[in-house]
Amino acid sequence: VQLQASGGGLVQPGGSLRLSCGASGSIFSINVMGWYRQAPGKERELVSVISSGGSTDYADSVKGRFTISRDNARNTVYLQMNSLKSEDTAVYYCMIDYLSPFGETRDLWGRGTQVTVSS
Protein backbone atom coordinates (compact mmCIF):
# COMPACT_ATOMS: atom_id res chain seq x y z
CA VAL A 1 0.00 0.00 0.00
CA GLN A 2 1.30 3.42 -0.92
CA LEU A 3 0.33 7.03 -0.33
CA GLN A 4 1.17 9.64 -2.92
CA ALA A 5 0.81 13.27 -1.88
CA SER A 6 0.97 16.33 -4.08
CA GLY A 7 0.10 20.00 -4.11
CA GLY A 8 2.70 21.54 -1.86
CA GLY A 9 4.76 24.54 -2.82
CA LEU A 10 5.58 28.17 -2.17
CA VAL A 11 2.75 30.63 -1.65
CA GLN A 12 2.47 34.17 -0.36
CA PRO A 13 0.72 34.95 2.91
CA GLY A 14 -3.02 35.05 2.34
CA GLY A 15 -2.78 32.65 -0.55
CA SER A 16 -4.22 29.19 -1.05
CA LEU A 17 -2.99 25.70 -1.77
CA ARG A 18 -4.74 22.38 -2.19
CA LEU A 19 -3.04 19.20 -1.07
CA SER A 20 -4.13 15.80 -2.27
CA CYS A 21 -3.10 12.32 -1.21
CA GLY A 22 -4.10 9.12 -2.95
CA ALA A 23 -3.85 5.62 -1.56
CA SER A 24 -3.22 2.58 -3.72
CA GLY A 25 -2.62 -1.09 -3.14
CA SER A 26 -4.27 -3.84 -1.12
CA ILE A 27 -6.90 -1.86 0.73
CA PHE A 28 -10.28 -3.24 1.71
CA SER A 29 -11.54 -0.02 3.25
CA ILE A 30 -10.23 3.20 4.74
CA ASN A 31 -11.51 4.42 8.08
CA VAL A 32 -9.72 7.63 8.91
CA MET A 33 -7.79 9.86 6.52
CA GLY A 34 -5.91 12.89 7.65
CA TRP A 35 -3.17 15.44 7.49
CA TYR A 36 -0.42 16.21 9.97
CA ARG A 37 2.40 18.70 9.72
CA GLN A 38 5.83 19.23 11.16
CA ALA A 39 7.57 22.58 11.21
CA PRO A 40 11.33 22.88 11.71
CA GLY A 41 12.25 22.31 15.32
CA LYS A 42 8.73 21.29 16.29
CA GLU A 43 6.90 18.05 16.83
CA ARG A 44 4.49 16.64 14.30
CA GLU A 45 0.98 17.89 14.96
CA LEU A 46 -2.51 17.08 13.79
CA VAL A 47 -3.94 19.39 11.15
CA SER A 48 -7.19 17.66 10.26
CA VAL A 49 -8.79 14.24 10.01
CA ILE A 50 -11.91 12.90 8.34
CA SER A 51 -13.73 9.66 9.04
CA SER A 52 -15.27 7.31 6.54
CA GLY A 53 -18.62 8.84 7.38
CA GLY A 54 -17.42 12.36 6.74
CA SER A 55 -16.94 13.57 10.30
CA THR A 56 -14.10 16.04 10.53
CA ASP A 57 -11.79 17.46 13.14
CA TYR A 58 -9.39 20.37 12.89
CA ALA A 59 -6.58 21.89 14.88
CA ASP A 60 -7.70 25.17 16.42
CA SER A 61 -5.00 26.99 14.48
CA VAL A 62 -6.52 26.07 11.11
CA LYS A 63 -10.24 26.14 11.84
CA GLY A 64 -12.09 28.37 9.42
CA ARG A 65 -9.16 28.40 6.98
CA PHE A 66 -8.57 24.76 6.05
CA THR A 67 -11.10 22.26 4.74
CA ILE A 68 -10.56 18.51 4.57
CA SER A 69 -12.50 16.28 2.20
CA ARG A 70 -12.23 12.81 0.74
CA ASP A 71 -13.21 10.87 -2.34
CA ASN A 72 -13.87 7.34 -1.21
CA ALA A 73 -14.11 6.00 -4.76
CA ARG A 74 -10.58 7.24 -5.43
CA ASN A 75 -9.17 6.58 -1.93
CA THR A 76 -8.04 10.18 -1.92
CA VAL A 77 -8.01 12.86 0.74
CA TYR A 78 -7.75 16.57 0.09
CA LEU A 79 -6.80 19.58 2.18
CA GLN A 80 -7.88 22.97 0.92
CA MET A 81 -5.79 25.61 2.66
CA ASN A 82 -6.90 29.22 2.44
CA SER A 83 -5.67 32.42 4.09
CA LEU A 84 -2.28 30.82 4.59
CA LYS A 85 0.04 32.27 7.20
CA SER A 86 3.79 32.02 7.66
CA GLU A 87 3.19 29.77 10.65
CA ASP A 88 1.57 27.23 8.34
CA THR A 89 5.00 26.56 6.83
CA ALA A 90 5.80 22.91 7.42
CA VAL A 91 6.10 19.51 5.84
CA TYR A 92 2.60 18.12 5.52
CA TYR A 93 2.05 14.38 5.89
CA CYS A 94 -1.03 12.46 4.93
CA MET A 95 -2.04 9.36 6.82
CA ILE A 96 -4.67 6.68 6.59
CA ASP A 97 -6.07 4.11 8.96
CA TYR A 98 -7.23 1.24 6.79
CA LEU A 99 -8.42 -2.34 6.77
CA SER A 100 -6.47 -4.77 4.62
CA PRO A 101 -8.16 -7.50 2.57
CA PHE A 102 -6.93 -9.90 5.27
CA GLY A 103 -8.78 -8.11 8.04
CA GLU A 104 -5.80 -6.28 9.53
CA THR A 105 -6.10 -2.67 10.68
CA ARG A 106 -3.07 -0.64 9.78
CA ASP A 107 -1.81 2.93 9.72
CA LEU A 108 0.17 4.32 6.82
CA TRP A 109 1.99 7.61 6.41
CA GLY A 110 2.92 9.42 3.24
CA ARG A 111 6.38 10.85 2.61
CA GLY A 112 5.40 14.46 3.14
CA THR A 113 5.04 17.50 0.96
CA GLN A 114 6.59 20.87 1.74
CA VAL A 115 4.37 23.92 2.17
CA THR A 116 6.16 27.25 2.45
CA VAL A 117 4.28 30.47 3.11
CA SER A 118 6.51 33.45 2.49
CA SER A 119 6.54 36.79 0.72
N, CA, C and O of each residue as an XYZ file, in Angstrom:
476
protein
N       0.855     -1.186      0.000
C       0.000      0.000      0.000
C       0.890      1.235      0.000
O       1.878      1.312      0.729
N       0.519      2.188     -0.826
C       1.302      3.424     -0.921
C       0.403      4.643     -0.832
O      -0.772      4.606     -1.198
N       0.990      5.729     -0.331
C       0.331      7.030     -0.328
C       1.151      7.976     -1.172
O       2.370      8.059     -1.020
N       0.487      8.688     -2.060
C       1.166      9.644     -2.918
C       0.536     11.013     -2.720
O      -0.623     11.236     -3.070
N       1.317     11.924     -2.154
C       0.814     13.271     -1.884
C       1.337     14.249     -2.924
O       2.411     14.064     -3.495
N       0.561     15.279     -3.152
C       0.968     16.328     -4.080
C       0.275     17.629     -3.699
O      -0.657     17.645     -2.895
N       0.749     18.719     -4.293
C       0.099     20.004     -4.112
C       0.842     21.001     -3.257
O       0.414     22.150     -3.147
N       1.940     20.600     -2.649
C       2.700     21.541     -1.857
C       3.418     22.556     -2.728
O       3.423     22.453     -3.954
N       4.028     23.542     -2.071
C       4.762     24.538     -2.817
C       4.953     25.808     -2.028
O       4.754     25.849     -0.814
N       5.346     26.850     -2.748
C       5.581     28.165     -2.165
C       4.404     29.077     -2.481
O       3.978     29.180     -3.631
N       3.886     29.730     -1.459
C       2.746     30.631     -1.646
C       2.932     31.840     -0.743
O       3.556     31.750      0.314
N       2.391     32.959     -1.167
C       2.473     34.172     -0.364
C       1.453     34.147      0.761
O       0.426     33.478      0.646
N       1.715     34.856      1.836
C       0.717     34.950      2.913
C      -0.623     35.418      2.358
O      -0.697     36.329      1.533
N      -1.682     34.761      2.840
C      -3.021     35.055      2.343
C      -3.431     34.214      1.160
O      -4.591     34.237      0.749
N      -2.499     33.478      0.614
C      -2.775     32.651     -0.549
C      -3.393     31.318     -0.180
O      -3.694     31.040      0.981
N      -3.572     30.494     -1.220
C      -4.221     29.190     -1.049
C      -3.412     28.088     -1.715
O      -2.694     28.316     -2.689
N      -3.546     26.915     -1.176
C      -2.995     25.697     -1.768
C      -3.977     24.565     -1.508
O      -4.747     24.591     -0.548
N      -3.930     23.573     -2.387
C      -4.743     22.383     -2.190
C      -3.837     21.167     -2.232
O      -3.178     20.905     -3.238
N      -3.809     20.432     -1.141
C      -3.044     19.197     -1.075
C      -3.960     18.025     -1.394
O      -5.147     18.032     -1.065
N      -3.388     17.029     -2.035
C      -4.131     15.800     -2.267
C      -3.231     14.625     -1.934
O      -2.006     14.724     -2.002
N      -3.847     13.523     -1.577
C      -3.098     12.321     -1.211
C      -3.931     11.115     -1.582
O      -5.031     10.922     -1.063
N      -3.403     10.303     -2.484
C      -4.104      9.123     -2.946
C      -3.475      7.851     -2.424
O      -2.252      7.729     -2.372
N      -4.307      6.907     -2.039
C      -3.849      5.616     -1.556
C      -4.066      4.559     -2.624
O      -5.084      4.559     -3.316
N      -3.109      3.668     -2.749
C      -3.224      2.585     -3.720
C      -2.645      1.308     -3.120
O      -1.802      1.354     -2.224
N      -3.105      0.186     -3.620
C      -2.617     -1.093     -3.137
C      -3.725     -1.932     -2.536
O      -4.905     -1.738     -2.827
N      -3.324     -2.867     -1.693
C      -4.266     -3.843     -1.117
C      -5.027     -3.236      0.061
O      -4.665     -3.418      1.224
N      -6.073     -2.521     -0.271
C      -6.902     -1.865      0.734
C      -8.328     -2.374      0.610
O      -8.913     -2.351     -0.472
N      -8.880     -2.831      1.720
C     -10.279     -3.236      1.706
C     -11.180     -2.027      1.949
O     -12.167     -1.811      1.245
N     -10.814     -1.247      2.964
C     -11.542     -0.016      3.250
C     -10.654      0.917      4.056
O      -9.715      0.486      4.724
N     -10.968      2.202      3.980
C     -10.226      3.203      4.739
C     -11.147      3.835      5.767
O     -12.222      4.328      5.428
N     -10.726      3.821      7.016
C     -11.514      4.423      8.079
C     -11.206      5.912      8.156
O     -11.988      6.744      7.695
N     -10.093      6.227      8.724
C      -9.720      7.627      8.906
C      -8.659      8.033      7.890
O      -7.739      7.270      7.594
N      -8.800      9.234      7.368
C      -7.787      9.855      6.518
C      -7.472     11.212      7.125
O      -8.352     11.877      7.673
N      -6.221     11.616      7.026
C      -5.913     12.888      7.653
C      -4.607     13.497      7.214
O      -3.846     12.933      6.428
N      -4.381     14.683      7.761
C      -3.168     15.436      7.487
C      -2.527     15.868      8.803
O      -3.208     16.330      9.718
N      -1.230     15.714      8.879
C      -0.421     16.209      9.974
C       0.657     17.106      9.367
O       0.881     17.096      8.156
N       1.312     17.869     10.217
C       2.401     18.705      9.722
C       3.502     18.802     10.767
O       3.276     18.641     11.966
N       4.684     19.066     10.273
C       5.826     19.231     11.157
C       6.665     20.395     10.668
O       7.211     20.371      9.565
N       6.756     21.409     11.505
C       7.572     22.577     11.210
C       8.982     22.350     11.751
O       9.171     21.534     12.653
N       9.956     23.048     11.220
C      11.331     22.875     11.707
C      11.439     23.119     13.203
O      10.983     24.139     13.719
N      12.050     22.162     13.884
C      12.254     22.305     15.316
C      11.044     22.012     16.169
O      11.086     22.177     17.388
N       9.957     21.577     15.539
C       8.733     21.293     16.290
C       8.302     19.850     16.080
O       8.752     19.177     15.153
N       7.428     19.396     16.955
C       6.896     18.049     16.831
C       5.797     18.012     15.774
O       5.176     19.025     15.453
N       5.582     16.826     15.252
C       4.494     16.637     14.298
C       3.165     16.870     15.009
O       2.963     16.414     16.135
N       2.267     17.582     14.341
C       0.978     17.895     14.956
C      -0.156     17.597     13.990
O       0.007     17.626     12.770
N      -1.311     17.311     14.580
C      -2.511     17.079     13.793
C      -2.966     18.377     13.128
O      -2.994     19.436     13.755
N      -3.319     18.274     11.854
C      -3.939     19.389     11.151
C      -5.439     19.144     11.036
O      -6.257     19.965     11.451
N      -5.778     17.984     10.459
C      -7.187     17.663     10.264
C      -7.342     16.191      9.934
O      -6.462     15.588      9.319
N      -8.457     15.619     10.342
C      -8.788     14.241     10.006
C     -10.246     14.165      9.572
O     -11.064     15.015      9.923
N     -10.551     13.120      8.797
C     -11.911     12.898      8.340
C     -12.195     11.404      8.388
O     -11.381     10.587      7.957
N     -13.352     11.065      8.917
C     -13.728      9.662      9.042
C     -14.374      9.171      7.755
O     -14.637      9.947      6.836
N     -14.619      7.884      7.710
C     -15.272      7.308      6.535
C     -16.681      7.853      6.350
O     -17.205      7.883      5.236
N     -17.283      8.279      7.442
C     -18.624      8.844      7.382
C     -18.667     10.324      7.104
O     -19.740     10.906      6.942
N     -17.484     10.940      7.049
C     -17.421     12.357      6.739
C     -17.272     13.277      7.935
O     -17.243     14.497      7.776
N     -17.178     12.717      9.123
C     -16.943     13.565     10.299
C     -15.533     14.120     10.256
O     -14.588     13.419      9.892
N     -15.399     15.372     10.627
C     -14.097     16.038     10.531
C     -13.664     16.620     11.873
O     -14.475     16.881     12.762
N     -12.364     16.808     11.977
C     -11.793     17.464     13.144
C     -10.616     18.305     12.664
O      -9.894     17.916     11.747
N     -10.435     19.453     13.291
C      -9.389     20.372     12.886
C      -8.607     20.874     14.094
O      -9.144     20.988     15.196
N      -7.344     21.169     13.869
C      -6.578     21.887     14.875
C      -7.161     23.287     15.003
O      -7.620     23.865     14.018
N      -7.142     23.830     16.211
C      -7.696     25.169     16.423
C      -7.030     26.199     15.518
O      -7.672     27.152     15.075
N      -5.755     26.008     15.248
C      -4.995     26.990     14.483
C      -5.416     27.076     13.016
O      -5.088     28.046     12.333
N      -6.143     26.063     12.528
C      -6.525     26.072     11.110
C      -8.030     26.139     10.900
O      -8.492     26.228      9.763
N      -8.791     26.096     11.970
C     -10.243     26.142     11.836
C     -10.682     27.416     11.118
O     -10.204     28.514     11.404
N     -11.599     27.233     10.184
C     -12.087     28.371      9.418
C     -11.237     28.715      8.209
O     -11.654     29.509      7.366
N     -10.050     28.130      8.112
C      -9.158     28.401      6.983
C      -8.918     27.161      6.125
O      -8.794     27.263      4.905
N      -8.854     26.010      6.751
C      -8.573     24.763      6.048
C      -9.850     23.917      5.986
O     -10.679     23.942      6.895
N      -9.981     23.174      4.896
C     -11.100     22.260      4.742
C     -10.597     20.914      4.246
O      -9.912     20.832      3.226
N     -10.942     19.864      4.973
C     -10.558     18.512      4.571
C     -11.743     17.847      3.886
O     -12.894     18.064      4.263
N     -11.451     17.043      2.887
C     -12.497     16.284      2.203
C     -11.883     14.996      1.685
O     -10.661     14.843      1.671
N     -12.732     14.071      1.261
C     -12.228     12.807      0.740
C     -13.120     12.303     -0.367
O     -14.317     12.586     -0.415
N     -12.504     11.548     -1.257
C     -13.214     10.874     -2.339
C     -13.015      9.389     -2.106
O     -11.956      8.843     -2.415
N     -14.017      8.742     -1.570
C     -13.872      7.336     -1.212
C     -13.679      6.437     -2.434
O     -13.008      5.408     -2.350
N     -14.254      6.816     -3.545
C     -14.109      6.002     -4.760
C     -12.662      6.012     -5.259
O     -12.198      5.056     -5.879
N     -11.969      7.101     -4.979
C     -10.581      7.237     -5.427
C      -9.574      7.041     -4.302
O      -8.369      7.169     -4.518
N     -10.064      6.728     -3.092
C      -9.173      6.577     -1.927
C      -8.249      7.786     -1.788
O      -7.047      7.645     -1.561
N      -8.822      8.951     -1.927
C      -8.036     10.183     -1.924
C      -8.579     11.164     -0.890
O      -9.789     11.308     -0.714
N      -7.659     11.827     -0.221
C      -8.010     12.856      0.743
C      -7.412     14.179      0.277
O      -6.313     14.225     -0.276
N      -8.158     15.245      0.512
C      -7.746     16.572      0.089
C      -7.679     17.507      1.291
O      -8.368     17.305      2.291
N      -6.845     18.523      1.178
C      -6.797     19.577      2.179
C      -6.732     20.906      1.450
O      -5.710     21.263      0.865
N      -7.841     21.631      1.495
C      -7.882     22.968      0.917
C      -7.439     23.953      1.986
O      -8.048     24.055      3.051
N      -6.366     24.679      1.681
C      -5.787     25.608      2.656
C      -5.925     27.029      2.119
O      -5.342     27.379      1.093
N      -6.696     27.828      2.819
C      -6.896     29.222      2.439
C      -6.329     30.146      3.506
O      -6.043     29.725      4.627
N      -6.174     31.403      3.140
C      -5.666     32.420      4.086
C      -4.411     31.936      4.795
O      -4.292     32.040      6.016
N      -3.487     31.412      4.021
C      -2.282     30.820      4.595
C      -1.432     31.866      5.309
O      -1.343     33.022      4.895
N      -0.818     31.420      6.387
C       0.040     32.270      7.203
C       1.451     31.684      7.228
O       1.653     30.510      6.915
N       2.402     32.497      7.597
C       3.788     32.016      7.657
C       3.920     30.847      8.625
O       4.743     29.954      8.424
N       3.111     30.861      9.668
C       3.190     29.767     10.649
C       2.614     28.456     10.137
O       2.707     27.434     10.817
N       2.027     28.469      8.960
C       1.569     27.228      8.344
C       2.704     26.521      7.598
O       2.533     25.400      7.121
N       3.845     27.169      7.500
C       4.996     26.558      6.829
C       5.427     25.292      7.566
O       5.714     25.315      8.762
N       5.462     24.204      6.829
C       5.796     22.909      7.422
C       5.817     21.855      6.323
O       5.422     22.102      5.183
N       6.286     20.688      6.697
C       6.101     19.514      5.843
C       4.771     18.886      6.242
O       4.535     18.606      7.417
N       3.918     18.669      5.273
C       2.599     18.120      5.517
C       2.584     16.640      5.144
O       3.004     16.250      4.054
N       2.090     15.829      6.077
C       2.047     14.384      5.886
C       0.594     13.915      5.867
O      -0.208     14.301      6.717
N       0.276     13.087      4.894
C      -1.033     12.462      4.931
C      -0.918     11.103      5.610
O       0.148     10.488      5.621
N      -2.003     10.656      6.162
C      -2.041      9.357      6.817
C      -3.411      8.711      6.606
O      -4.419      9.394      6.428
N      -3.418      7.402      6.632
C      -4.671      6.680      6.587
C      -4.668      5.574      7.631
O      -3.626      5.022      7.985
N      -5.846      5.274      8.104
C      -6.071      4.112      8.959
C      -6.982      3.200      8.150
O      -8.136      3.544      7.897
N      -6.479      2.047      7.744
C      -7.226      1.239      6.791
C      -7.317     -0.217      7.207
O      -6.592     -0.685      8.086
N      -8.222     -0.911      6.555
C      -8.421     -2.341      6.767
C      -7.911     -3.072      5.526
O      -8.333     -2.787      4.406
N      -7.002     -4.009      5.743
C      -6.470     -4.767      4.616
C      -7.463     -5.841      4.188
O      -8.401     -6.143      4.926
N      -7.271     -6.416      3.017
C      -8.163     -7.500      2.572
C      -8.100     -8.718      3.495
O      -8.961     -9.595      3.429
N      -7.081     -8.770      4.354
C      -6.930     -9.896      5.269
C      -7.485     -9.574      6.654
O      -7.313    -10.353      7.592
N      -8.136     -8.450      6.779
C      -8.779     -8.114      8.035
C      -7.893     -7.422      9.048
O      -8.258     -7.308     10.218
N      -6.720     -6.954      8.609
C      -5.804     -6.283      9.531
C      -5.998     -4.770      9.453
O      -6.119     -4.203      8.367
N      -6.025     -4.132     10.613
C      -6.096     -2.674     10.676
C      -4.685     -2.109     10.736
O      -3.874     -2.509     11.571
N      -4.413     -1.191      9.853
C      -3.071     -0.636      9.777
C      -3.117      0.874      9.581
O      -4.090      1.433      9.075
N      -2.020      1.514     10.004
C      -1.811      2.933      9.721
C      -0.721      3.055      8.664
O       0.204      2.245      8.607
N      -0.844      4.075      7.836
C       0.168      4.323      6.818
C       0.374      5.821      6.684
O      -0.579      6.601      6.682
N       1.638      6.207      6.572
C       1.994      7.615      6.415
C       2.610      7.862      5.053
O       3.363      7.035      4.539
N       2.282      9.011      4.471
C       2.921      9.424      3.240
C       4.286     10.026      3.521
O       4.667     10.192      4.680
N       5.021     10.353      2.472
C       6.381     10.850      2.609
C       6.452     12.324      2.923
O       7.521     12.814      3.287
N       5.379     13.038      2.800
C       5.397     14.455      3.141
C       5.556     15.359      1.944
O       6.247     15.026      0.982
N       4.916     16.497      2.011
C       5.037     17.503      0.964
C       5.249     18.859      1.631
O       4.561     19.208      2.590
N       6.203     19.610      1.112
C       6.586     20.874      1.737
C       5.610     21.986      1.361
O       5.271     22.168      0.191
N       5.170     22.721      2.373
C       4.370     23.922      2.169
C       5.139     25.083      2.792
O       5.443     25.068      3.984
N       5.447     26.083      1.981
C       6.163     27.251      2.452
C       5.337     28.493      2.180
O       4.960     28.766      1.041
N       5.060     29.243      3.236
C       4.285     30.473      3.109
C       5.231     31.637      3.389
O       5.678     31.838      4.519
N       5.521     32.384      2.358
C       6.506     33.453      2.489
C       6.314     34.486      1.392
O       5.914     34.160      0.275
N       6.602     35.727      1.726
C       6.537     36.786      0.722
C       7.898     36.975      0.056
O       8.044     37.826     -0.821
